[in-house]
Coordinates of C-alpha atoms and ligand atoms in Angstrom, one line a residue:
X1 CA 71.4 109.1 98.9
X2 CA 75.1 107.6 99.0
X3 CA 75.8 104.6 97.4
X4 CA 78.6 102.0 97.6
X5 CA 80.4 101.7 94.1
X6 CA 81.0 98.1 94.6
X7 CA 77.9 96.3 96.7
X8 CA 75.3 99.0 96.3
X9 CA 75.0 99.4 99.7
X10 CA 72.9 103.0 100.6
X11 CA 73.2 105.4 103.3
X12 CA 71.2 108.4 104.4
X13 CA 72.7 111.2 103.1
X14 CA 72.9 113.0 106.5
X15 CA 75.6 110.0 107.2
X16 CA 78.8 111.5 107.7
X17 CA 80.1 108.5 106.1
X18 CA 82.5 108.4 103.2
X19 CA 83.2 104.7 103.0
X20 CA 81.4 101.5 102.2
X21 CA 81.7 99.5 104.8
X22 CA 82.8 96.8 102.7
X23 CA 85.9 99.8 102.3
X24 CA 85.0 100.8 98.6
X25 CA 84.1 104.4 98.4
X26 CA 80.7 105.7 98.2
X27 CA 79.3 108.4 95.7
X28 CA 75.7 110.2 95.5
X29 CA 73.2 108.9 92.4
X30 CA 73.3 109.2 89.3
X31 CA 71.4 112.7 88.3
X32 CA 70.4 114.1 85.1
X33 CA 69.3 117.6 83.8
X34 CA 70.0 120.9 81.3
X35 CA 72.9 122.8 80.8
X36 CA 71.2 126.2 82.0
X37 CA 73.3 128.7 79.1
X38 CA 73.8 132.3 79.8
X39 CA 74.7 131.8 83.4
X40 CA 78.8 132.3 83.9
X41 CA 78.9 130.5 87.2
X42 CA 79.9 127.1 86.7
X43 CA 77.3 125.6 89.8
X44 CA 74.8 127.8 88.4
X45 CA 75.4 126.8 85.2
X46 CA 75.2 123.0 85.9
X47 CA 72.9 123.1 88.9
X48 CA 70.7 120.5 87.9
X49 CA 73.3 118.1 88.0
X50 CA 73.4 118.8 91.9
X51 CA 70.6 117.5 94.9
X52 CA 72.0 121.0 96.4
X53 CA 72.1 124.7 95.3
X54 CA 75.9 125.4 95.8
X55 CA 75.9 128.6 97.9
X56 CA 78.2 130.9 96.2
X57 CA 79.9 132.8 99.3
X58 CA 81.6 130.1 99.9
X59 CA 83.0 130.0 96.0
X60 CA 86.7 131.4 95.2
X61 CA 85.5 131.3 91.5
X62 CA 86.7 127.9 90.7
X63 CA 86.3 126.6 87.1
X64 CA 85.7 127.9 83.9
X65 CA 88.7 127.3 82.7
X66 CA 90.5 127.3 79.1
X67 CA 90.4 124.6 76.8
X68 CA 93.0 125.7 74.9
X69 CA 94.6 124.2 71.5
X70 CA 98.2 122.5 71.5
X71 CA 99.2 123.1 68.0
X72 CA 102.8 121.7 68.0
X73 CA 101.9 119.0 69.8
X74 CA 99.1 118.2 67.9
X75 CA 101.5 118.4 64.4
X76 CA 104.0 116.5 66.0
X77 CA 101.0 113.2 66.8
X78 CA 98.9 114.2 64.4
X79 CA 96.2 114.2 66.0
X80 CA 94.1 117.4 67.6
X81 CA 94.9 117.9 70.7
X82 CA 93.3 120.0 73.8
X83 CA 94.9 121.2 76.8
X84 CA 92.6 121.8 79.8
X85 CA 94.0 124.1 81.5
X86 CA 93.6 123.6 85.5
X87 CA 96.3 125.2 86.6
X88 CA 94.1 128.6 86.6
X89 CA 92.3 127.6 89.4
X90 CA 91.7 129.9 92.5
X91 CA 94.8 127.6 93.9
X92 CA 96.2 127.0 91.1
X93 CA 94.8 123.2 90.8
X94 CA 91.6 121.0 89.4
X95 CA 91.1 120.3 93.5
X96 CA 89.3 123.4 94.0
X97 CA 86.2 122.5 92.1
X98 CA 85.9 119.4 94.7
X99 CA 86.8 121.2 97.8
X100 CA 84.1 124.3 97.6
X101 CA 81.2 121.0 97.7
X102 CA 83.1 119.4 100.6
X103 CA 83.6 122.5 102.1
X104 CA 79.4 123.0 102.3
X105 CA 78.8 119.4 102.7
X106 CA 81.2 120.2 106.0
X107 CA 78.8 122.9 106.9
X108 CA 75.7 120.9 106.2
X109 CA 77.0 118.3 108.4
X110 CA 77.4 121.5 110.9
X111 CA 81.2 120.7 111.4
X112 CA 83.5 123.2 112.0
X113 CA 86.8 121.5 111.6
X114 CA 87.9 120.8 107.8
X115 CA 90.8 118.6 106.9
X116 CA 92.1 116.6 104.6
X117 CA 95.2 114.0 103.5
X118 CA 97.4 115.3 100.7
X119 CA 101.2 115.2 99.1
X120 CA 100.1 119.5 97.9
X121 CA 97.2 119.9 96.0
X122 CA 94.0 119.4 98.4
X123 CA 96.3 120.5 101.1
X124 CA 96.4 124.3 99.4
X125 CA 93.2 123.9 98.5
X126 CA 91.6 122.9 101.6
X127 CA 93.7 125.9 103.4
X128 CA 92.2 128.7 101.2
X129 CA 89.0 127.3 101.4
X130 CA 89.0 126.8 105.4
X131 CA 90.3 130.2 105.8
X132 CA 88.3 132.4 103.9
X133 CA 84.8 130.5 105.4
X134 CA 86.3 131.1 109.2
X135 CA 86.5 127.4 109.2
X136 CA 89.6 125.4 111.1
X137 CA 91.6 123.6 108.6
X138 CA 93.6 120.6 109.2
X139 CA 95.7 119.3 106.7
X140 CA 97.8 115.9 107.2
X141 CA 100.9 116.2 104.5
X142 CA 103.6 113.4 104.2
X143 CA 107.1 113.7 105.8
X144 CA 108.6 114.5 102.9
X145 CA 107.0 117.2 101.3
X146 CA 109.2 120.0 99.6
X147 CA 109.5 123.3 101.5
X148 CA 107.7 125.3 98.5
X149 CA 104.8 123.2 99.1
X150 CA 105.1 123.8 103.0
X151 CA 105.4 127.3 102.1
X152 CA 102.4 127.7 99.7
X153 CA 100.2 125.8 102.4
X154 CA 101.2 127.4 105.4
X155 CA 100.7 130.9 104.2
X156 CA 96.9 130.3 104.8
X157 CA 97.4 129.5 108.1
X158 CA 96.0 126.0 108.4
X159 CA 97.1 123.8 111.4
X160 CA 99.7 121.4 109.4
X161 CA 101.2 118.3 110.6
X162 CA 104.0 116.0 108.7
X163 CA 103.2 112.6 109.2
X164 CA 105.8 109.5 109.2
X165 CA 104.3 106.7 107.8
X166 CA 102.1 105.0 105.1
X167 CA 100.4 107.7 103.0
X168 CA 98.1 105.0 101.8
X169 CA 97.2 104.1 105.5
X170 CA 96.4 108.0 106.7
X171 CA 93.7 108.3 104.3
X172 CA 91.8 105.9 106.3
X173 CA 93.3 106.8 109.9
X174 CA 92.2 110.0 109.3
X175 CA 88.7 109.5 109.0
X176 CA 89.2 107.1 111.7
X177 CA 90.5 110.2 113.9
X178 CA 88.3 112.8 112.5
X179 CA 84.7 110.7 112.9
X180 CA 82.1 113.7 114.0
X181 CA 85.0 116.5 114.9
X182 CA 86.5 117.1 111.7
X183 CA 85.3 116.7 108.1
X184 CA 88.0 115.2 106.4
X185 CA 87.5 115.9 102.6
X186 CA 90.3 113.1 101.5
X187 CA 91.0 112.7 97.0
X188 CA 87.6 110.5 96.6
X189 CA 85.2 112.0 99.0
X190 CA 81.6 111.4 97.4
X191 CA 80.9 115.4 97.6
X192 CA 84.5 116.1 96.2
X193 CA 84.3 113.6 93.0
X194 CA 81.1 115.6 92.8
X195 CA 82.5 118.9 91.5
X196 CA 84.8 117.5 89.7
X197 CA 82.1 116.6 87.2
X198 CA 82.0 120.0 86.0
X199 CA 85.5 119.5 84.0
X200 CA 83.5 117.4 81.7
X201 CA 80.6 119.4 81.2
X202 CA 82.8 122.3 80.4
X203 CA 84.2 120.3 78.0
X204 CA 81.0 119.0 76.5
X205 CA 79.6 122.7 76.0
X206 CA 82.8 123.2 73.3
X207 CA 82.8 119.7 71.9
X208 CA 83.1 116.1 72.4
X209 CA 86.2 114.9 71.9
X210 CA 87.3 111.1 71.4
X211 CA 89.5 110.5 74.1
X212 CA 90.3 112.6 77.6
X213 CA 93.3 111.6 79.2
X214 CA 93.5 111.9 83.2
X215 CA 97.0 112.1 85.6
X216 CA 95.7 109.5 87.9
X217 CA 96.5 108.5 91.8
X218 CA 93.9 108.3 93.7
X219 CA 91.1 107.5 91.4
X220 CA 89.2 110.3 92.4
X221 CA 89.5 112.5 89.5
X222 CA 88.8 109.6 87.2
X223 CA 85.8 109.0 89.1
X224 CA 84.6 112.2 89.5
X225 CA 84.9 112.5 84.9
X226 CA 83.1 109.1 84.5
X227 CA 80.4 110.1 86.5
X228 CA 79.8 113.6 84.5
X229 CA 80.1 111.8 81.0
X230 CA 77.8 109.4 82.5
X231 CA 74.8 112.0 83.7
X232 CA 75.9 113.5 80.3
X233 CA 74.3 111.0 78.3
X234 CA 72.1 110.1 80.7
X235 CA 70.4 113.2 79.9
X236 CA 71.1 113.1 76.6
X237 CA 73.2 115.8 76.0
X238 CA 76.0 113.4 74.4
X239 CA 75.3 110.2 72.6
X240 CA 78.5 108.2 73.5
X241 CA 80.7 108.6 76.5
X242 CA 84.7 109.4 75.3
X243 CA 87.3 106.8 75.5
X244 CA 88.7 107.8 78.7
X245 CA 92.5 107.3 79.6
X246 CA 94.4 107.2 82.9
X247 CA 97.8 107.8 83.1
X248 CA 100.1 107.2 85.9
X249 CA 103.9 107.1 86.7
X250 CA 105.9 104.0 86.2
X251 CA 107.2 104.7 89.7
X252 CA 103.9 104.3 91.0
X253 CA 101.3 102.9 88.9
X254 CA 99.1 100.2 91.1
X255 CA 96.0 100.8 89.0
X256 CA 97.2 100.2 85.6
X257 CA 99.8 96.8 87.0
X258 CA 96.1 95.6 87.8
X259 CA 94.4 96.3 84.9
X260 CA 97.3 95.5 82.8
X261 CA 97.5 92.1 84.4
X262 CA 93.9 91.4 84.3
X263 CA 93.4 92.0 88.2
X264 CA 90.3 93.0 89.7
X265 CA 91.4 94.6 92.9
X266 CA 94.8 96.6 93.2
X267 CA 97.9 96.0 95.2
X268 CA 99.6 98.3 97.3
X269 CA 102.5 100.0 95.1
X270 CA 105.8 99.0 97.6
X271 CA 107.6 102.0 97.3
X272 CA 106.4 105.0 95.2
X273 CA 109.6 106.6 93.3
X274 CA 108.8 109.3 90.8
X275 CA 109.4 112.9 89.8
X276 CA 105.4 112.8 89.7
X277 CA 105.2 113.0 93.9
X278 CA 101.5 114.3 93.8
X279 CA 100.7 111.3 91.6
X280 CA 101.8 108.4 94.2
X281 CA 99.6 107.1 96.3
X282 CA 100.2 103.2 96.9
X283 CA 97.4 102.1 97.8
X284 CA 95.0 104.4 95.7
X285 CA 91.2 104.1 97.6
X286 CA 89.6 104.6 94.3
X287 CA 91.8 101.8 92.9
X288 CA 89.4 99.0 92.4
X289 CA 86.3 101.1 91.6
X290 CA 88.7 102.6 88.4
X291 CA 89.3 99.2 87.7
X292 CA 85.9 98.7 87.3
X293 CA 85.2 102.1 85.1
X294 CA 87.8 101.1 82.8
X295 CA 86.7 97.8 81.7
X296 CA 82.7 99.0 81.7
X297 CA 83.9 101.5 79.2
X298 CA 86.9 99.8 77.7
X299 CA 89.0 102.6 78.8
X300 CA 92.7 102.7 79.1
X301 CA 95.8 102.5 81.2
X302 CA 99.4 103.7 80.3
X303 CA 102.4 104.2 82.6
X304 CA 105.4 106.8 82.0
X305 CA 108.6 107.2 83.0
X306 CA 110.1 110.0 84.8
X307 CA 112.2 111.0 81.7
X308 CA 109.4 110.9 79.5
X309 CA 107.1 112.8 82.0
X310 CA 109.9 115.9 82.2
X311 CA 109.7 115.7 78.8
X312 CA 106.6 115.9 78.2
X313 CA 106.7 119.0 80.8
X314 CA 109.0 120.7 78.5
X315 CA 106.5 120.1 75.6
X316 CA 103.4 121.4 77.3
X317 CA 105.9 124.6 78.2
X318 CA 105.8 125.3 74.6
X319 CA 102.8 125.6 74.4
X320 CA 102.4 127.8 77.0
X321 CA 101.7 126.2 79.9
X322 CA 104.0 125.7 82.8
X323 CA 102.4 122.4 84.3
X324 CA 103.4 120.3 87.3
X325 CA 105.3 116.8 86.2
X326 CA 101.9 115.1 87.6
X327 CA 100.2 116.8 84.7
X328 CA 102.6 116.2 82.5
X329 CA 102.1 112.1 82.4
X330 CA 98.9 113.1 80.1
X331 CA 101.2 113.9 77.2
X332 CA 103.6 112.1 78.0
X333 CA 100.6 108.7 77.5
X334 CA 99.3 110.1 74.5
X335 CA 103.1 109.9 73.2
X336 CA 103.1 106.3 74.0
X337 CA 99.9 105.5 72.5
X338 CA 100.6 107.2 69.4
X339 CA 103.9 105.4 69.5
X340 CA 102.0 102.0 69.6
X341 CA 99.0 102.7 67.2
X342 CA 96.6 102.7 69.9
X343 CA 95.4 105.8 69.3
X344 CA 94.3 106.3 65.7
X345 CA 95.7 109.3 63.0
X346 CA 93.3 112.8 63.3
X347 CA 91.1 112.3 66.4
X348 CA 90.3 114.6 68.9
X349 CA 92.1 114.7 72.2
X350 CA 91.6 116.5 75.5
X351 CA 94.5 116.0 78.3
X352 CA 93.5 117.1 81.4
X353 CA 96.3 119.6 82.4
X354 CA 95.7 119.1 86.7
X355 CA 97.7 122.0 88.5
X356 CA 100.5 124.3 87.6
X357 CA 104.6 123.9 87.8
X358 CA 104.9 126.4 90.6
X359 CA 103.4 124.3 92.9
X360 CA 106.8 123.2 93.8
X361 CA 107.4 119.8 92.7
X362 CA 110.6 118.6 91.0
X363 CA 110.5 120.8 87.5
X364 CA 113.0 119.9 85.0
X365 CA 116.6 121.5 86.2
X366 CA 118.3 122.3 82.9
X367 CA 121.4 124.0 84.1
X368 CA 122.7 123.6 80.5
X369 CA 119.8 126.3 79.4
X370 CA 120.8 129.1 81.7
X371 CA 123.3 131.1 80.8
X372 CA 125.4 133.6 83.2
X373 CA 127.2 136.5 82.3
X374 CA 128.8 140.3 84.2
X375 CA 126.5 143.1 83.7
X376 CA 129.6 144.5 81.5
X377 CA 129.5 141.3 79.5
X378 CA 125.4 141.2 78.7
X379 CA 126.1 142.2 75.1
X380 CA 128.5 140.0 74.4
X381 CA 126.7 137.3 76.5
X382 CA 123.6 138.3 74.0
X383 CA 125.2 138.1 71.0
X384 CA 125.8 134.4 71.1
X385 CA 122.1 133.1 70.9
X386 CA 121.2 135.5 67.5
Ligands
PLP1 C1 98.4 117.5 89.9 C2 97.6 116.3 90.1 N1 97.1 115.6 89.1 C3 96.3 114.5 89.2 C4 96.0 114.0 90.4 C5 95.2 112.8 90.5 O1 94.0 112.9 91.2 P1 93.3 111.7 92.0 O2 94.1 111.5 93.2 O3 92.0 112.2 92.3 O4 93.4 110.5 91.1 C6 96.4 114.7 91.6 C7 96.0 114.2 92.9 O5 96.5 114.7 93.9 C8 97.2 115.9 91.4 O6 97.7 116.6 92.5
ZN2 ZN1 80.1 98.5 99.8

């Protein structure tokens, strides 16, 4: 069954229908269940937390990915802190693990077409997926999308179209457009927020931390966490859900100006500026139902800016990981909230680390660390660093 997060509303779940019609997104129940242990595949591992047995042909091998420990950081917050590392995904993002169940949900709804609205992410994602099954992918990108982005997209072949306009408004024109023709599987598509869930139980199966911290635009990867930690302790595998945190760019950060301000819906964000670009939605469709989450759960909201984000960038490079700025704004919160005692000395933190620096957004550009020398000159070139 699909339900509206907002007026309960419920629709048969052969509905191609991804919105309320009261325009809040819908998701599927509430399910509970066993971890099955022993079994490496992460929707066979976790299947009972799904009406529907993920077929695995269509699988890329998304998930299972590292929770690895951030040492420096941690010494530098005091605090123990977690890096889950998404950017070792089959395309190189946390997308992938929502895109195989839209891509079968596509199938089940025996439509060939498969699309979706994205700034780089989905958009890869969506590709890969579409080609491998034989499927037809569409894939709506803004105007102003960097070339490596194009380039990374287009190698799977997907019909691609740069759109002028309002990103916030082609979410909604696209499934306007798409109706029975083509499954457009958009950031909080019910079966997308659906595989998402699987971050948290492989969290769960190592430990359960005290806070996770989430790069938020859309509000589907938020959703998508809440509802895992939710059937978590629904089926009592956890006693008590995390503190969860959303982090967003100052440039464009309509879901925490609400929440900060005490709103309960969000405004459209008048124009996104940020190093973050895959982070920037204005007018996030997930927006209110966050809003929601966060104050069931007293969760929280912080906003950082572009410096702090590179920085943080940097930091997470140390550690090993090259991240996308997008990811980065984890950190670059937990800073913050260290900074203003919101987050106590010692406790265990997991920052979700969402897709990888190559992806081709802005990355830090520190001419003043690259050095140049004449072949004939490398040893003396050398000689300066030691
Ligand atoms: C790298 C990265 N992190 C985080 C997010 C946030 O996800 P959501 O739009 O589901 O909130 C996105 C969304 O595109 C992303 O590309
Ligand atoms: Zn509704």
């Amino acid at each position: 069954m699909l339900e509206c997060e907002a007026c309960g509303e419920q629709y048969e779940p052969e509905q191609n229908i991804q919105l309320c019609e009261c325009g809040e997104p819908l998701r599927l129940e509430y399910f509970h269940g066993d971890i099955k242990e022993g079994k490496r595949d992460v929707w066979s591992r976790y299947g009972e937390f799904f009406p529907f047995e993920v077929d695995e042909k269509l699988s890329l091998g998304e998930g299972n990915t590292p929770l690895l420990k951030a040492p420096s950081i941690s010494k530098k917050l005091d605090v123990n802190l977690y890096l889950k590392n998404e950017t070792v995904n089959p395309t190189w993002s946390f997308k992938d693990r929502g895109t195989i169940l839209s891509l079968q949900r596509a199938v089940g709804l025996r439509i060939k077409k498969f699309g979706t609205v994205s700034t780089g992410n989905m958009a890869t994602s969506v590709s890969a997926y579409g080609a491998r099954n034989g499927m037809t992918s569409i894939v709506l990108v803004p105007a102003n999308i960097s070339d490596k982005k194009i380039e990374q997209i287009s190698t799977y072949g997907p019909v691609l179209i740069k759109v002028t306009g309002d990103y916030g408004d082609l979410y909604y024109e696209s499934l306007e457009v798409g109706k029975d023709e083509i499954y457009f599987t958009n950031s909080n598509s019910p079966f997308r927020i659906e595989g998402y869930k699987t971050i948290v139980f492989e969290i769960c199966e190592e430990f359960i931390p005290d806070y996770v911290i989430i790069p938020m635009s859309s509000g589907g990867l938020f959703r998508g966490l809440t509802k895992g930690f939710k059937e978590l302790k629904k089926s009592g595998i956890i006693d008590e859900i995390p503190t969860l945190i959303s982090a967003q760019a100052e440039g464009c950060s309509p879901i925490c100006e609400a929440y900060q301000s005490g709103e309960e819906e969000i405004e459209r964000w008048s124009e996104p500026d940020t190093v973050a670009s895959a982070i920037s939605n204005p007018f996030p469709p997930g927006g209110n139902d966050v809003l929601r989450k966060l104050k069931e759960h007293v969760g929280m909201c912080e906003r950082v800016s572009d410096k702090a984000i590179i920085n943080a960038q940097n930091e997470i490079a140390q550690e090993g990981i090259f991240c996308q700025p997008s990811s980065a704004v984890g950190i670059a919160a937990l800073k913050n909230l260290r900074r203003k005692n919101k987050i106590e000395d010692g406790v265990d933190v997991v920052s979700i680390i969402t897709g990888a620096g190559l992806k081709g957004e802005m990355v830090s550009d520190d001419e003043q660390a690259i050095s140049r020398c004449d072949l004939e000159d490398l040893k003396t070139c050398l000689t300066r660093f030691f």
